[in-house]
Short mmCIF file of C-alpha atoms in Angstrom, two decimals:
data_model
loop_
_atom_site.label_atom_id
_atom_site.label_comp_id
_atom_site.label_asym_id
_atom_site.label_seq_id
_atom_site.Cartn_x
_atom_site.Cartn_y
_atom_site.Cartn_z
CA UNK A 1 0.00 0.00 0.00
CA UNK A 2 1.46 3.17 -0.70
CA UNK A 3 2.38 5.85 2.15
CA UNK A 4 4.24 8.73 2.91
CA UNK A 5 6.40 6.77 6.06
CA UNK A 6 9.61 7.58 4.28
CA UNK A 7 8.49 11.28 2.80
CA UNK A 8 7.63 12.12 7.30
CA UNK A 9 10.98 10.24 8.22
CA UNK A 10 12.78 12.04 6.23
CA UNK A 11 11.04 15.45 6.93
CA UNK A 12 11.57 15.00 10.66
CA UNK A 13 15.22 14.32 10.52
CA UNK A 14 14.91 10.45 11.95
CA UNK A 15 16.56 7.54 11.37
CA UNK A 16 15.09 4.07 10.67
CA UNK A 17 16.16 2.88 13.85
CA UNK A 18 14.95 5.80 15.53
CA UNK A 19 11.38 5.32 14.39
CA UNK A 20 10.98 1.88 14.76
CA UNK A 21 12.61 2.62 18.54
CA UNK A 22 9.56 5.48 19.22
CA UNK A 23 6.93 2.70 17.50
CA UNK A 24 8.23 -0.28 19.46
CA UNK A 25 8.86 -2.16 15.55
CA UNK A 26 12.10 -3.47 14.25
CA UNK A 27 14.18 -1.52 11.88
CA UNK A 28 13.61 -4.39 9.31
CA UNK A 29 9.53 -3.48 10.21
CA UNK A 30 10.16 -0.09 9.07
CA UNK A 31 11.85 -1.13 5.71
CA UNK A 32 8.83 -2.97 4.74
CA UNK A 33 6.64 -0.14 5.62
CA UNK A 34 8.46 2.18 3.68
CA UNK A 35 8.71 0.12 0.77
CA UNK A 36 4.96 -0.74 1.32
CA UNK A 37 5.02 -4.03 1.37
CA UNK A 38 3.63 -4.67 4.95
CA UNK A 39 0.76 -3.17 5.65
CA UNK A 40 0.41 -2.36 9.84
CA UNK A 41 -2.32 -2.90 12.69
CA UNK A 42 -4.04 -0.25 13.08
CA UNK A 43 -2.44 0.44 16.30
CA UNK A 44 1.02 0.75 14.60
CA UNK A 45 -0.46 2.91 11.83
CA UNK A 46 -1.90 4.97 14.64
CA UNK A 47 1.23 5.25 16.63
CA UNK A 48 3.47 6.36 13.34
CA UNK A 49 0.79 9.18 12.47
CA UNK A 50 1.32 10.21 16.16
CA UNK A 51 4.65 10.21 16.07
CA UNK A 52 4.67 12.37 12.96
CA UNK A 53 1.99 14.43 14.25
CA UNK A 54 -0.41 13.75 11.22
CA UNK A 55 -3.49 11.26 10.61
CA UNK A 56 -3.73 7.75 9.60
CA UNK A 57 -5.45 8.89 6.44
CA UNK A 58 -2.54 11.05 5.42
CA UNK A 59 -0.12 9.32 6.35
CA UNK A 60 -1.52 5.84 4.64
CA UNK A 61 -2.80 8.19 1.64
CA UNK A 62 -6.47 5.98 2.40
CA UNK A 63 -8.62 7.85 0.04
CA UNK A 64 -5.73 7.32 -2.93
CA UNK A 65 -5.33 3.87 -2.20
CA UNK A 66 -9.25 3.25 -1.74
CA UNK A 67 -9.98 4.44 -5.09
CA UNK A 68 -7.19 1.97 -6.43
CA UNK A 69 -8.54 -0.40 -4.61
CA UNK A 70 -12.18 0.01 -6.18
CA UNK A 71 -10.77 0.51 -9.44
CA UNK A 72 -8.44 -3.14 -9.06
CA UNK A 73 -12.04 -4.55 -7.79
CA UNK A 74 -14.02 -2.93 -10.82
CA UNK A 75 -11.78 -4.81 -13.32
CA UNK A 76 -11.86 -7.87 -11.60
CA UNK A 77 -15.75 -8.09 -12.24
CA UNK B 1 14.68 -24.53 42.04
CA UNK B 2 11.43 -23.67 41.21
CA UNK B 3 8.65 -24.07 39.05
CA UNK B 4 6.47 -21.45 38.10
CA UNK B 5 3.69 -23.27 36.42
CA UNK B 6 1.67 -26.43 36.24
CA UNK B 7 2.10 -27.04 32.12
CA UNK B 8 5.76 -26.91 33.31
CA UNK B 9 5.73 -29.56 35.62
CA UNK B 10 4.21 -31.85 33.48
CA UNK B 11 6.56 -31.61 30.75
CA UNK B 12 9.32 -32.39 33.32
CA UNK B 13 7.00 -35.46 34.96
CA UNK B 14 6.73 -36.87 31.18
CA UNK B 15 10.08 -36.55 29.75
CA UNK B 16 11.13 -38.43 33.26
CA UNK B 17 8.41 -41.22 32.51
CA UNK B 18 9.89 -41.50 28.91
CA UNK B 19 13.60 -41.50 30.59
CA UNK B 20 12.49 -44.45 32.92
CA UNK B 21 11.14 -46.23 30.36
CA UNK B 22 13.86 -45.83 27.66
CA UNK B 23 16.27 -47.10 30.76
CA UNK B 24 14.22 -50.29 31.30
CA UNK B 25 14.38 -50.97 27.44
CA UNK B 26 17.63 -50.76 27.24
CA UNK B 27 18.31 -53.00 30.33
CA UNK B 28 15.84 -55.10 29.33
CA UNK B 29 16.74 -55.64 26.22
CA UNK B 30 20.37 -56.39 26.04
CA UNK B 31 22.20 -53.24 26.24
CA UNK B 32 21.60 -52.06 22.13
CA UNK B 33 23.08 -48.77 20.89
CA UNK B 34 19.70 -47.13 19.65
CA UNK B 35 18.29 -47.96 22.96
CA UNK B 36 21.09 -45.93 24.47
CA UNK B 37 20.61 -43.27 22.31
CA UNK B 38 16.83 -43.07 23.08
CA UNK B 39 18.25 -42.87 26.78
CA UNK B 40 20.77 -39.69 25.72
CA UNK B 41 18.02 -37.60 24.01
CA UNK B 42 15.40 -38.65 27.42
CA UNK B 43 18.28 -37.21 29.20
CA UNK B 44 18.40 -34.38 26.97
CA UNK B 45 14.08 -33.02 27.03
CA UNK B 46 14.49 -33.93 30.60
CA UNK B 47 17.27 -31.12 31.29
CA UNK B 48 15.52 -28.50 28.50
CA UNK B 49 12.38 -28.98 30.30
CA UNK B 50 13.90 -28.29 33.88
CA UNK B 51 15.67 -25.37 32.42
CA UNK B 52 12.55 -23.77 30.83
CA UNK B 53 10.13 -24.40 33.69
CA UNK B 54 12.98 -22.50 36.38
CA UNK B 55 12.96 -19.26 33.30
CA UNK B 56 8.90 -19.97 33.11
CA UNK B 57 9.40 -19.82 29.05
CA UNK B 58 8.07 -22.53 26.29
CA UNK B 59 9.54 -22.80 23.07
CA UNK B 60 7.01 -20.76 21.48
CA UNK B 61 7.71 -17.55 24.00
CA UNK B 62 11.63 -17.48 23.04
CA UNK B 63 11.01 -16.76 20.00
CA UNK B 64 8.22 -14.81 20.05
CA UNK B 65 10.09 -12.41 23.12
CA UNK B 66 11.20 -9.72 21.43
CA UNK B 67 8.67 -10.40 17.92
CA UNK B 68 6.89 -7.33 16.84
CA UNK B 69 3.70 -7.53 14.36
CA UNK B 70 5.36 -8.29 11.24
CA UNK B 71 7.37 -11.02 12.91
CA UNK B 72 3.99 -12.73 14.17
CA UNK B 73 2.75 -12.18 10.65
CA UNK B 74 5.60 -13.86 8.75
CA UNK B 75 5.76 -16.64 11.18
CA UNK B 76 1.90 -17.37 10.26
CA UNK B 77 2.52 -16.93 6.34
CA UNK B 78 6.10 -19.59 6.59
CA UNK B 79 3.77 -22.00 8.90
CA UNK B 80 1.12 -21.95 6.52
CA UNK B 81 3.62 -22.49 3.45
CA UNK B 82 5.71 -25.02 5.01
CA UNK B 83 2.39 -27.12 5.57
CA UNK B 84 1.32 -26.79 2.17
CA UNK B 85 5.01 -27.80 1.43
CA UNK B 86 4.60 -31.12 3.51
CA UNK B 87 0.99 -31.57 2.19
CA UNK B 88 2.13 -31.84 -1.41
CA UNK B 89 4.95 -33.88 -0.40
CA UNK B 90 3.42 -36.19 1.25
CA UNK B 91 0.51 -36.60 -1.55
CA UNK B 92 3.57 -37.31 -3.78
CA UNK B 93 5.03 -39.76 -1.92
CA UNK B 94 1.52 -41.45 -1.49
CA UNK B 95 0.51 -42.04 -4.90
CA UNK B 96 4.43 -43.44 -5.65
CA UNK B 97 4.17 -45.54 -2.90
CA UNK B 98 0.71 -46.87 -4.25
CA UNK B 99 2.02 -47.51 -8.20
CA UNK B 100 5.06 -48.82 -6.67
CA UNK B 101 3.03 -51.34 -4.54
CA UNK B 102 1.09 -51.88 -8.35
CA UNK B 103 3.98 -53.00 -9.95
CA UNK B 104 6.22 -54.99 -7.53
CA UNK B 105 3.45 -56.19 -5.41
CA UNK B 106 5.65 -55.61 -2.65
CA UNK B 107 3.73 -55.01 0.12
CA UNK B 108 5.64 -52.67 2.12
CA UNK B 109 5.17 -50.13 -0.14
CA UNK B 110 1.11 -50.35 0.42
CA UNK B 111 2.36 -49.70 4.41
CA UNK B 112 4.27 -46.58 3.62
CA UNK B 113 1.61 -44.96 1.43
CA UNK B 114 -1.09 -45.52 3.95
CA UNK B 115 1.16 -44.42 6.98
CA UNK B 116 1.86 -41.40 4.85
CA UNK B 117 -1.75 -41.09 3.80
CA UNK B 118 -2.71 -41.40 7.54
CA UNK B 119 -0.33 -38.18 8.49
CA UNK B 120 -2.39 -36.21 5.54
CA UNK B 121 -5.52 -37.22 6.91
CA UNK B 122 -4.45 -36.42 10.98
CA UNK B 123 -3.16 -32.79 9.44
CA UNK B 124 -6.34 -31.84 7.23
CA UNK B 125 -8.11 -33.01 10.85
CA UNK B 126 -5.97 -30.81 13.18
CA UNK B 127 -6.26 -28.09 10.42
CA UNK B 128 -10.12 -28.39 10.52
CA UNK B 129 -9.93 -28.57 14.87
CA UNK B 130 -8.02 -25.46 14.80
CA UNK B 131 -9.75 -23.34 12.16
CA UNK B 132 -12.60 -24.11 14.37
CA UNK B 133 -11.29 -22.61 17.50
CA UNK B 134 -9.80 -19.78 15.86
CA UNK B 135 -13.33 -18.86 14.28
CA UNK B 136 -14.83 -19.19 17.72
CA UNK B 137 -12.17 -17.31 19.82
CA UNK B 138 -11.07 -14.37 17.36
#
């Protein structure tokens, strides 16, 4: 799913480690994330937009990806 | 020493029941190497077991200790592949087993398929029991 993980990391000056040490996640978590190839419990979505001070929906882009989403589901029909 | 729960205790009670009784074999039957053997690895779950119950872990909470989410997650996706692995496997080895038995008539061969054949069934159960309880419980 794509997100803006990296685009806030980066913008706040952190390291990987450093984020995955404020989330309680493993740097190797983080990488996935980033990369978007895990997508995270809610409560881990919840505690990255916290940590970057914005929401779940921005942060996980959830109106972008839903339309996607619809779209992939559309063309499956 | 002590231990800090009943599941514990258990394990320790039945690897020492398995260690007593791999010790009478091997008396009993005339001192043979695999018996001894049987006697070293009794030896063996005995001490693990005494060691986990006195750090109250199990085998599945050392590696799970310091897991986050994604851990948990690819430990349920490799589980679920590696029993699809054996499944197939298995299924293989089965119907080999059976045209084997076919053509030499030999019928050891019938033995092995149905033993193997026996371990699909007792999985696809256990996979049914637990899909079950997970439905109920989450």
């Amino acid at each position: 799913m794509k997100n803006k993980v990296r685009e806030y990391r980066l913008k706040k000056g952190m390291t990987q480690q450093q984020l995955a040490d404020a989330v309680h996640v493993s740097t190797r978590t983080i990488i996935s994330l980033e990369q978007g190839k895990y997508n995270p419990s809610i409560m881990l979505a919840y505690r990255l937009a916290v940590e970057f001070g914005t929401t779940i929906e921005d942060l996980y882009c959830l109106e972008e990806n839903k339309k996607e989403e619809d779209k992939r589901y559309e063309n499956k029909k | 020493m002590k231990t800090k729960n009943k599941r514990n205790l258990i394990n320790i009670i039945l690897s020492i029941i398995l260690l007593i009784a791999s010790s009478y074999v091997y008396i009993a039957k005339g001192y043979e190497i695999k018996y001894l053997i049987s006697i070293i690895l009794a030896f063996g779950l005995v001490a693990i077991n005494i060691f986990l119950a006195t750090k109250n872990v199990g085998f599945k909470n050392i590696s799970f200790e310091n897991a986050d989410e994604r851990d948990l997650y690819i430990a349920m996706k490799s589980a679920q592949s590696t029993l699809k692995f054996i499944n197939d496997i298995c299924l293989v080895f089965v119907f080999s087993f059976l045209i084997l038995y076919g053509v030499t008539n030999n019928f050891i061969f019938m033995v092995m398929g149905l033993t193997l054949f026996a371990l699909i069934v007792i999985m696809f159960i256990t996979l049914l029991i637990t899909q079950s309880y997970y439905e109920k419980n989450y």
